Amino acid sequence: MAGRFDPLTRTAARGGRTVVPRGSGHTAGADAGAKSRTWTPDGPLDLGLTLGPLRRGPGDPTFRTTPDGSVWRGAQTPAGPATIRVAAHTTTVYAEAWGPGADWLLDGLPALLGAGDDPAAFVPRHRLVHASHRRRPGLRLTRTGLVLESLIPTVLEQKVTADEAYRAWRRLVRQYGEPAPGPGPAPQDLYVMPDPRTWALIPSWDWHKAGVDAKRSAAIVRAARVANRLEEAAAMELPEATARLEAVPGIGPWTSAETLQRSNGAPDAVTTGDLHLPGIVGYALAGDRDADDAAMLELLAPYAGQRHRAARLILLAGAAPPRRAPRMPRGDIGLL
């Protein structure tokens, strides 16, 4: 992975923090056509930290926050497209959903908000990690149960800047996806990503216009063609799920880890093969800005079973080494 983000200014953002406005949050039942559910987590819950990793840039057409404190998502579920609105008020979470996949999303609400996560299993072993952990008691690891939803935007992020990847995601979802069911925060803005067949049929020139090179588009098409097999990975243990994803050419350790962190809520899916992460972890834990993957894994070894959580807390702390090289140049093959 090369240059996914600016290590100096976007380190904390890459940790998965999305600002959710403070609001009453409780307007469930306002739409008579919605299906609804309430759920009470067994501990603190920060919606912005928990659902933040699902947002692909500030203009992600599948993810919105609204002033009343709600998070809206459009999702392509096994039962069909759906929209979910999630809001927290005091200790209770309220959710509404619309579309053919509404029941599927509501059934998965606890997992989406980290019910399967075990924050108590994490023991900080460094003062920076301890401080970051203490400041974020509401961090839970989300589990969407949807593999392709996380895999495709992750492939788009391979070896390009974040802005390039986010631009491609926005363009392709708006062009080939569909408006999310239900009222939404703004119906013209919230979308559900395309289904696997549609991804597989996108013509080469539209990939090009979106700035996606042949290597990344081919990997997405191959994944879309075996979507059912890949979705099975959501119910697998981490080693088996990783092997399932990496059996597809174009999906390597970086992509599989970034995907399974979201689809499976995998607390130990540490990202390797990243241009910046080893240096950030090395600098934060040992003052070594030149750390490679091997050094990073050694530093994270005390967090075995929770290495992804440890890495997220380090990123959220914003402890990036000072810049000493130019930013990765941005490109747009769609202009060629």
mmCIF file of C-alpha atoms in Angstrom:
data_model
loop_
_atom_site.group_PDB
_atom_site.id
_atom_site.type_symbol
_atom_site.label_atom_id
_atom_site.label_comp_id
_atom_site.label_asym_id
_atom_site.label_seq_id
_atom_site.Cartn_x
_atom_site.Cartn_y
_atom_site.Cartn_z
ATOM 1 C CA MET A 1 0.000 0.000 0.000
ATOM 2 C CA ALA A 2 1.494 3.317 -1.023
ATOM 3 C CA GLY A 3 0.444 6.686 0.292
ATOM 4 C CA ARG A 4 -3.080 6.006 1.409
ATOM 5 C CA PHE A 5 -3.090 9.030 3.689
ATOM 6 C CA ASP A 6 -1.045 12.010 4.802
ATOM 7 C CA PRO A 7 0.802 10.649 7.865
ATOM 8 C CA LEU A 8 1.115 14.046 9.485
ATOM 9 C CA THR A 9 -2.420 15.421 9.239
ATOM 10 C CA ARG A 10 -4.601 12.327 8.780
ATOM 11 C CA THR A 11 -3.212 9.871 11.295
ATOM 12 C CA ALA A 12 -6.056 10.308 13.770
ATOM 13 C CA ALA A 13 -8.617 10.321 10.949
ATOM 14 C CA ARG A 14 -7.302 7.012 9.719
ATOM 15 C CA GLY A 15 -7.939 5.634 13.182
ATOM 16 C CA GLY A 16 -11.600 5.671 12.225
ATOM 17 C CA ARG A 17 -12.995 8.684 14.025
ATOM 18 C CA THR A 18 -16.098 10.299 12.516
ATOM 19 C CA VAL A 19 -17.651 13.280 14.231
ATOM 20 C CA VAL A 20 -21.299 12.630 15.051
ATOM 21 C CA PRO A 21 -23.120 15.841 16.020
ATOM 22 C CA ARG A 22 -24.618 15.999 19.472
ATOM 23 C CA GLY A 23 -28.385 15.747 19.307
ATOM 24 C CA SER A 24 -31.379 14.195 20.959
ATOM 25 C CA GLY A 25 -30.977 11.173 18.700
ATOM 26 C CA HIS A 26 -34.402 9.818 19.646
ATOM 27 C CA THR A 27 -36.797 10.304 16.758
ATOM 28 C CA ALA A 28 -37.387 6.611 16.105
ATOM 29 C CA GLY A 29 -40.870 5.896 14.849
ATOM 30 C CA ALA A 30 -41.095 9.261 13.104
ATOM 31 C CA ASP A 31 -41.575 7.477 9.773
ATOM 32 C CA ALA A 32 -44.529 5.104 9.731
ATOM 33 C CA GLY A 33 -42.912 3.039 6.961
ATOM 34 C CA ALA A 34 -39.814 2.247 8.987
ATOM 35 C CA LYS A 35 -39.011 -0.883 10.910
ATOM 36 C CA SER A 36 -37.372 -0.111 14.226
ATOM 37 C CA ARG A 37 -35.392 -1.583 17.076
ATOM 38 C CA THR A 38 -33.883 -0.429 20.356
ATOM 39 C CA TRP A 39 -30.787 -1.908 21.931
ATOM 40 C CA THR A 40 -28.875 -1.203 25.125
ATOM 41 C CA PRO A 41 -25.112 -1.816 25.022
ATOM 42 C CA ASP A 42 -23.403 -3.278 28.066
ATOM 43 C CA GLY A 43 -20.960 -0.399 28.350
ATOM 44 C CA PRO A 44 -19.998 2.993 26.885
ATOM 45 C CA LEU A 45 -20.556 3.372 23.161
ATOM 46 C CA ASP A 46 -19.191 6.104 20.896
ATOM 47 C CA LEU A 47 -21.029 5.958 17.562
ATOM 48 C CA GLY A 48 -18.395 8.055 15.806
ATOM 49 C CA LEU A 49 -15.532 5.799 16.870
ATOM 50 C CA THR A 50 -17.408 2.555 16.333
ATOM 51 C CA LEU A 51 -18.955 3.272 12.930
ATOM 52 C CA GLY A 52 -16.291 5.709 11.732
ATOM 53 C CA PRO A 53 -14.189 3.060 9.919
ATOM 54 C CA LEU A 54 -17.147 2.387 7.590
ATOM 55 C CA ARG A 55 -17.030 5.921 6.193
ATOM 56 C CA ARG A 56 -14.905 6.255 3.051
ATOM 57 C CA GLY A 57 -14.048 9.925 3.075
ATOM 58 C CA PRO A 58 -16.118 13.028 3.864
ATOM 59 C CA GLY A 59 -18.312 12.624 0.760
ATOM 60 C CA ASP A 60 -19.049 8.901 1.049
ATOM 61 C CA PRO A 61 -22.482 8.510 -0.601
ATOM 62 C CA THR A 62 -23.288 5.441 1.534
ATOM 63 C CA PHE A 63 -22.670 7.144 4.909
ATOM 64 C CA ARG A 64 -24.119 10.303 6.438
ATOM 65 C CA THR A 65 -24.386 11.979 9.821
ATOM 66 C CA THR A 66 -27.135 14.472 10.635
ATOM 67 C CA PRO A 67 -27.457 17.301 13.179
ATOM 68 C CA ASP A 68 -29.828 15.275 15.368
ATOM 69 C CA GLY A 69 -26.958 12.906 16.226
ATOM 70 C CA SER A 70 -27.884 10.133 13.787
ATOM 71 C CA VAL A 71 -25.694 7.985 11.572
ATOM 72 C CA TRP A 72 -27.275 6.874 8.277
ATOM 73 C CA ARG A 73 -25.974 4.030 6.114
ATOM 74 C CA GLY A 74 -27.045 2.582 2.798
ATOM 75 C CA ALA A 75 -26.106 -1.107 2.504
ATOM 76 C CA GLN A 76 -26.360 -3.936 -0.005
ATOM 77 C CA THR A 77 -27.449 -6.842 2.206
ATOM 78 C CA PRO A 78 -28.091 -10.517 1.331
ATOM 79 C CA ALA A 79 -31.799 -9.641 1.431
ATOM 80 C CA GLY A 80 -31.428 -6.617 -0.855
ATOM 81 C CA PRO A 81 -30.720 -2.900 -0.523
ATOM 82 C CA ALA A 82 -31.543 -1.158 2.741
ATOM 83 C CA THR A 83 -31.043 1.980 4.772
ATOM 84 C CA ILE A 84 -30.405 2.129 8.499
ATOM 85 C CA ARG A 85 -30.460 5.095 10.810
ATOM 86 C CA VAL A 86 -28.743 4.698 14.183
ATOM 87 C CA ALA A 87 -28.855 7.160 17.068
ATOM 88 C CA ALA A 88 -27.891 6.952 20.720
ATOM 89 C CA HIS A 89 -29.696 8.655 23.596
ATOM 90 C CA THR A 90 -28.300 8.266 27.127
ATOM 91 C CA THR A 91 -27.710 4.488 27.411
ATOM 92 C CA THR A 92 -30.062 3.300 24.652
ATOM 93 C CA VAL A 93 -29.534 2.991 20.903
ATOM 94 C CA TYR A 94 -32.454 3.572 18.566
ATOM 95 C CA ALA A 95 -32.466 2.291 14.988
ATOM 96 C CA GLU A 96 -34.812 2.512 12.039
ATOM 97 C CA ALA A 97 -34.454 0.722 8.718
ATOM 98 C CA TRP A 98 -36.076 0.739 5.308
ATOM 99 C CA GLY A 99 -35.967 -1.446 2.223
ATOM 100 C CA PRO A 100 -35.875 -5.186 1.479
ATOM 101 C CA GLY A 101 -32.834 -5.655 3.715
ATOM 102 C CA ALA A 102 -34.259 -3.724 6.691
ATOM 103 C CA ASP A 103 -34.789 -6.789 8.890
ATOM 104 C CA TRP A 104 -31.293 -8.053 8.077
ATOM 105 C CA LEU A 105 -29.725 -4.778 9.167
ATOM 106 C CA LEU A 106 -31.780 -4.545 12.356
ATOM 107 C CA ASP A 107 -30.949 -8.148 13.275
ATOM 108 C CA GLY A 108 -27.267 -7.228 12.929
ATOM 109 C CA LEU A 109 -27.504 -3.989 14.917
ATOM 110 C CA PRO A 110 -25.778 -5.294 18.090
ATOM 111 C CA ALA A 111 -22.878 -6.718 16.056
ATOM 112 C CA LEU A 112 -22.619 -3.491 14.065
ATOM 113 C CA LEU A 113 -22.221 -1.606 17.346
ATOM 114 C CA GLY A 114 -19.648 -3.971 18.811
ATOM 115 C CA ALA A 115 -21.711 -6.431 20.843
ATOM 116 C CA GLY A 116 -19.326 -9.208 19.775
ATOM 117 C CA ASP A 117 -16.286 -7.152 20.716
ATOM 118 C CA ASP A 118 -14.584 -7.600 24.085
ATOM 119 C CA PRO A 119 -12.865 -4.337 25.065
ATOM 120 C CA ALA A 120 -12.015 -5.830 28.462
ATOM 121 C CA ALA A 121 -9.627 -8.244 26.752
ATOM 122 C CA PHE A 122 -7.346 -5.317 25.902
ATOM 123 C CA VAL A 123 -4.573 -4.447 28.356
ATOM 124 C CA PRO A 124 -2.553 -1.295 27.502
ATOM 125 C CA ARG A 125 1.194 -1.828 27.872
ATOM 126 C CA HIS A 126 2.571 1.533 26.823
ATOM 127 C CA ARG A 127 1.843 4.975 28.245
ATOM 128 C CA LEU A 128 0.689 6.397 24.880
ATOM 129 C CA VAL A 129 -1.626 3.440 24.263
ATOM 130 C CA HIS A 130 -2.875 3.638 27.839
ATOM 131 C CA ALA A 131 -3.685 7.347 27.485
ATOM 132 C CA SER A 132 -5.432 6.848 24.137
ATOM 133 C CA HIS A 133 -7.427 3.929 25.544
ATOM 134 C CA ARG A 134 -8.466 5.877 28.641
ATOM 135 C CA ARG A 135 -9.723 8.807 26.529
ATOM 136 C CA ARG A 136 -11.893 6.540 24.349
ATOM 137 C CA PRO A 137 -13.978 4.221 26.551
ATOM 138 C CA GLY A 138 -16.703 4.077 23.887
ATOM 139 C CA LEU A 139 -14.514 2.503 21.194
ATOM 140 C CA ARG A 140 -16.050 -0.767 19.997
ATOM 141 C CA LEU A 141 -14.985 -2.752 16.932
ATOM 142 C CA THR A 142 -17.831 -2.893 14.445
ATOM 143 C CA ARG A 143 -18.824 -6.063 12.619
ATOM 144 C CA THR A 144 -20.954 -5.491 9.529
ATOM 145 C CA GLY A 145 -21.129 -9.118 8.335
ATOM 146 C CA LEU A 146 -20.734 -7.756 4.780
ATOM 147 C CA VAL A 147 -17.443 -8.599 3.085
ATOM 148 C CA LEU A 148 -17.780 -7.067 -0.385
ATOM 149 C CA GLU A 149 -19.001 -3.786 1.105
ATOM 150 C CA SER A 150 -15.586 -3.304 2.756
ATOM 151 C CA LEU A 151 -13.474 -5.175 0.218
ATOM 152 C CA ILE A 152 -14.268 -3.070 -2.845
ATOM 153 C CA PRO A 153 -13.421 0.375 -1.394
ATOM 154 C CA THR A 154 -10.316 -1.168 0.175
ATOM 155 C CA VAL A 155 -9.131 -2.403 -3.229
ATOM 156 C CA LEU A 156 -9.749 1.099 -4.572
ATOM 157 C CA GLU A 157 -7.371 2.400 -1.872
ATOM 158 C CA GLN A 158 -4.474 0.188 -2.997
ATOM 159 C CA LYS A 159 -1.366 2.220 -3.863
ATOM 160 C CA VAL A 160 -3.079 5.585 -4.324
ATOM 161 C CA THR A 161 -3.800 8.555 -2.093
ATOM 162 C CA ALA A 162 -6.924 8.583 0.026
ATOM 163 C CA ASP A 163 -8.413 11.429 -1.991
ATOM 164 C CA GLU A 164 -8.026 9.485 -5.250
ATOM 165 C CA ALA A 165 -9.636 6.388 -3.758
ATOM 166 C CA TYR A 166 -12.505 8.322 -2.197
ATOM 167 C CA ARG A 167 -13.164 10.114 -5.488
ATOM 168 C CA ALA A 168 -13.345 6.800 -7.352
ATOM 169 C CA TRP A 169 -15.694 5.317 -4.738
ATOM 170 C CA ARG A 170 -18.034 8.324 -4.898
ATOM 171 C CA ARG A 171 -18.178 8.309 -8.673
ATOM 172 C CA LEU A 172 -18.761 4.575 -9.096
ATOM 173 C CA VAL A 173 -21.373 4.318 -6.328
ATOM 174 C CA ARG A 174 -23.356 7.269 -7.628
ATOM 175 C CA GLN A 175 -23.150 6.059 -11.226
ATOM 176 C CA TYR A 176 -23.859 2.372 -10.682
ATOM 177 C CA GLY A 177 -25.468 2.185 -7.254
ATOM 178 C CA GLU A 178 -29.036 3.154 -6.389
ATOM 179 C CA PRO A 179 -30.656 5.706 -4.098
ATOM 180 C CA ALA A 180 -31.021 4.278 -0.607
ATOM 181 C CA PRO A 181 -34.569 3.230 0.392
ATOM 182 C CA GLY A 182 -36.571 5.334 2.816
ATOM 183 C CA PRO A 183 -36.548 9.062 3.577
ATOM 184 C CA GLY A 184 -32.852 9.431 4.386
ATOM 185 C CA PRO A 185 -31.125 12.643 5.467
ATOM 186 C CA ALA A 186 -31.288 13.755 1.819
ATOM 187 C CA PRO A 187 -32.554 11.099 -0.590
ATOM 188 C CA GLN A 188 -30.493 12.391 -3.489
ATOM 189 C CA ASP A 189 -27.296 12.005 -1.445
ATOM 190 C CA LEU A 190 -27.566 8.599 0.278
ATOM 191 C CA TYR A 191 -26.851 5.577 -1.911
ATOM 192 C CA VAL A 192 -26.540 1.812 -1.756
ATOM 193 C CA MET A 193 -23.468 0.450 -3.492
ATOM 194 C CA PRO A 194 -23.944 -1.701 -6.643
ATOM 195 C CA ASP A 195 -24.658 -5.410 -6.331
ATOM 196 C CA PRO A 196 -21.910 -7.897 -7.329
ATOM 197 C CA ARG A 197 -23.231 -8.448 -10.863
ATOM 198 C CA THR A 198 -23.222 -4.710 -11.545
ATOM 199 C CA TRP A 199 -19.626 -4.364 -10.300
ATOM 200 C CA ALA A 200 -18.587 -7.199 -12.601
ATOM 201 C CA LEU A 201 -20.182 -5.512 -15.642
ATOM 202 C CA ILE A 202 -18.714 -2.006 -15.271
ATOM 203 C CA PRO A 203 -16.983 -1.262 -18.609
ATOM 204 C CA SER A 204 -13.284 -0.488 -18.767
ATOM 205 C CA TRP A 205 -13.816 3.134 -19.812
ATOM 206 C CA ASP A 206 -15.864 3.929 -16.719
ATOM 207 C CA TRP A 207 -13.190 2.446 -14.467
ATOM 208 C CA HIS A 208 -10.744 4.692 -16.331
ATOM 209 C CA LYS A 209 -12.934 7.788 -15.910
ATOM 210 C CA ALA A 210 -13.103 7.041 -12.179
ATOM 211 C CA GLY A 211 -9.296 6.961 -12.042
ATOM 212 C CA VAL A 212 -9.075 3.222 -11.362
ATOM 213 C CA ASP A 213 -6.278 1.372 -13.123
ATOM 214 C CA ALA A 214 -6.660 -2.042 -14.732
ATOM 215 C CA LYS A 215 -5.006 -3.905 -11.852
ATOM 216 C CA ARG A 216 -7.452 -2.654 -9.237
ATOM 217 C CA SER A 217 -10.523 -2.905 -11.458
ATOM 218 C CA ALA A 218 -9.608 -6.486 -12.408
ATOM 219 C CA ALA A 219 -9.289 -7.433 -8.726
ATOM 220 C CA ILE A 220 -12.737 -5.987 -8.000
ATOM 221 C CA VAL A 221 -14.298 -7.797 -10.964
ATOM 222 C CA ARG A 222 -12.738 -11.102 -9.880
ATOM 223 C CA ALA A 223 -14.031 -10.583 -6.333
ATOM 224 C CA ALA A 224 -17.525 -9.693 -7.582
ATOM 225 C CA ARG A 225 -17.667 -12.903 -9.613
ATOM 226 C CA VAL A 226 -17.101 -15.010 -6.489
ATOM 227 C CA ALA A 227 -19.021 -12.714 -4.140
ATOM 228 C CA ASN A 228 -21.013 -15.511 -2.508
ATOM 229 C CA ARG A 229 -17.840 -17.378 -1.576
ATOM 230 C CA LEU A 230 -16.245 -14.235 -0.189
ATOM 231 C CA GLU A 231 -19.306 -13.324 1.867
ATOM 232 C CA GLU A 232 -18.974 -16.680 3.627
ATOM 233 C CA ALA A 233 -15.755 -15.342 5.163
ATOM 234 C CA ALA A 234 -17.835 -13.103 7.461
ATOM 235 C CA ALA A 235 -18.671 -16.186 9.538
ATOM 236 C CA MET A 236 -15.129 -17.616 9.583
ATOM 237 C CA GLU A 237 -12.302 -17.326 12.080
ATOM 238 C CA LEU A 238 -9.580 -14.874 11.083
ATOM 239 C CA PRO A 239 -7.053 -17.331 9.531
ATOM 240 C CA GLU A 240 -9.695 -19.051 7.393
ATOM 241 C CA ALA A 241 -11.312 -15.751 6.398
ATOM 242 C CA THR A 242 -7.935 -14.312 5.418
ATOM 243 C CA ALA A 243 -7.134 -17.351 3.277
ATOM 244 C CA ARG A 244 -10.547 -17.138 1.581
ATOM 245 C CA LEU A 245 -10.042 -13.494 0.583
ATOM 246 C CA GLU A 246 -6.418 -13.863 -0.456
ATOM 247 C CA ALA A 247 -7.295 -16.733 -2.796
ATOM 248 C CA VAL A 248 -8.522 -14.021 -5.185
ATOM 249 C CA PRO A 249 -5.662 -12.543 -7.273
ATOM 250 C CA GLY A 250 -5.155 -8.891 -6.406
ATOM 251 C CA ILE A 251 -6.156 -9.324 -2.765
ATOM 252 C CA GLY A 252 -3.157 -9.498 -0.464
ATOM 253 C CA PRO A 253 -2.505 -9.172 3.279
ATOM 254 C CA TRP A 254 -3.083 -5.406 3.380
ATOM 255 C CA THR A 255 -6.454 -5.632 1.657
ATOM 256 C CA SER A 256 -7.682 -8.681 3.553
ATOM 257 C CA ALA A 257 -6.808 -7.171 6.942
ATOM 258 C CA GLU A 258 -8.451 -3.826 6.193
ATOM 259 C CA THR A 259 -11.563 -5.670 5.006
ATOM 260 C CA LEU A 260 -11.868 -8.146 7.882
ATOM 261 C CA GLN A 261 -11.380 -5.426 10.468
ATOM 262 C CA ARG A 262 -14.771 -4.118 9.337
ATOM 263 C CA SER A 263 -16.708 -7.135 8.069
ATOM 264 C CA ASN A 264 -15.663 -9.485 10.897
ATOM 265 C CA GLY A 265 -14.787 -7.046 13.668
ATOM 266 C CA ALA A 266 -11.434 -8.837 13.871
ATOM 267 C CA PRO A 267 -9.454 -7.349 16.797
ATOM 268 C CA ASP A 268 -6.200 -9.033 15.734
ATOM 269 C CA ALA A 269 -6.312 -8.248 11.988
ATOM 270 C CA VAL A 270 -3.236 -6.040 12.000
ATOM 271 C CA THR A 271 -2.518 -4.284 8.708
ATOM 272 C CA THR A 272 0.792 -5.198 7.081
ATOM 273 C CA GLY A 273 2.182 -3.985 3.766
ATOM 274 C CA ASP A 274 1.299 -0.366 4.532
ATOM 275 C CA LEU A 275 3.607 2.486 3.555
ATOM 276 C CA HIS A 276 3.083 4.517 6.735
ATOM 277 C CA LEU A 277 1.685 2.347 9.527
ATOM 278 C CA PRO A 278 4.939 0.596 10.590
ATOM 279 C CA GLY A 279 6.682 3.952 10.949
ATOM 280 C CA ILE A 280 3.800 5.399 12.969
ATOM 281 C CA VAL A 281 3.652 2.407 15.319
ATOM 282 C CA GLY A 282 7.443 2.288 15.567
ATOM 283 C CA TYR A 283 7.666 6.007 16.310
ATOM 284 C CA ALA A 284 4.840 5.909 18.875
ATOM 285 C CA LEU A 285 6.073 2.873 20.801
ATOM 286 C CA ALA A 286 9.845 2.977 20.354
ATOM 287 C CA GLY A 287 10.825 6.261 18.695
ATOM 288 C CA ASP A 288 11.700 4.335 15.508
ATOM 289 C CA ARG A 289 10.260 6.119 12.496
ATOM 290 C CA ASP A 290 12.003 3.655 10.138
ATOM 291 C CA ALA A 291 10.303 0.545 11.519
ATOM 292 C CA ASP A 292 9.232 -2.036 8.948
ATOM 293 C CA ASP A 293 6.486 -4.657 9.176
ATOM 294 C CA ALA A 294 8.672 -7.050 11.135
ATOM 295 C CA ALA A 295 9.562 -4.371 13.697
ATOM 296 C CA MET A 296 5.920 -3.277 13.949
ATOM 297 C CA LEU A 297 4.726 -6.833 14.565
ATOM 298 C CA GLU A 298 7.390 -7.257 17.246
ATOM 299 C CA LEU A 299 6.253 -4.059 18.973
ATOM 300 C CA LEU A 300 2.616 -5.185 18.782
ATOM 301 C CA ALA A 301 3.380 -8.727 19.978
ATOM 302 C CA PRO A 302 2.363 -7.915 23.595
ATOM 303 C CA TYR A 303 -1.099 -7.142 22.209
ATOM 304 C CA ALA A 304 -1.537 -10.527 20.491
ATOM 305 C CA GLY A 305 -5.234 -11.077 19.907
ATOM 306 C CA GLN A 306 -5.846 -7.316 20.054
ATOM 307 C CA ARG A 307 -3.240 -5.917 17.649
ATOM 308 C CA HIS A 308 -5.751 -4.132 15.438
ATOM 309 C CA ARG A 309 -7.242 -2.345 18.460
ATOM 310 C CA ALA A 310 -3.767 -1.341 19.617
ATOM 311 C CA ALA A 311 -2.915 0.040 16.177
ATOM 312 C CA ARG A 312 -6.178 1.996 16.058
ATOM 313 C CA LEU A 313 -5.507 3.553 19.449
ATOM 314 C CA ILE A 314 -2.045 4.575 18.276
ATOM 315 C CA LEU A 315 -3.496 6.144 15.121
ATOM 316 C CA LEU A 316 -6.186 7.925 17.135
ATOM 317 C CA ALA A 317 -3.484 9.358 19.380
ATOM 318 C CA GLY A 318 -2.118 11.174 16.313
ATOM 319 C CA ALA A 319 1.506 10.350 17.132
ATOM 320 C CA ALA A 320 2.933 10.554 13.599
ATOM 321 C CA PRO A 321 6.653 11.115 13.004
ATOM 322 C CA PRO A 322 7.648 14.512 11.546
ATOM 323 C CA ARG A 323 7.563 14.652 7.755
ATOM 324 C CA ARG A 324 10.895 14.398 5.948
ATOM 325 C CA ALA A 325 9.803 13.544 2.409
ATOM 326 C CA PRO A 326 7.400 15.076 -0.115
ATOM 327 C CA ARG A 327 3.841 13.897 -0.165
ATOM 328 C CA MET A 328 2.975 11.182 -2.633
ATOM 329 C CA PRO A 329 1.963 12.955 -5.873
ATOM 330 C CA ARG A 330 -1.701 12.746 -6.751
ATOM 331 C CA GLY A 331 -2.758 11.417 -10.110
ATOM 332 C CA ASP A 332 -5.934 10.917 -12.083
ATOM 333 C CA ILE A 333 -5.772 8.464 -14.966
ATOM 334 C CA GLY A 334 -9.305 9.532 -15.852
ATOM 335 C CA LEU A 335 -7.821 12.737 -17.283
ATOM 336 C CA LEU A 336 -5.427 10.854 -19.567
#
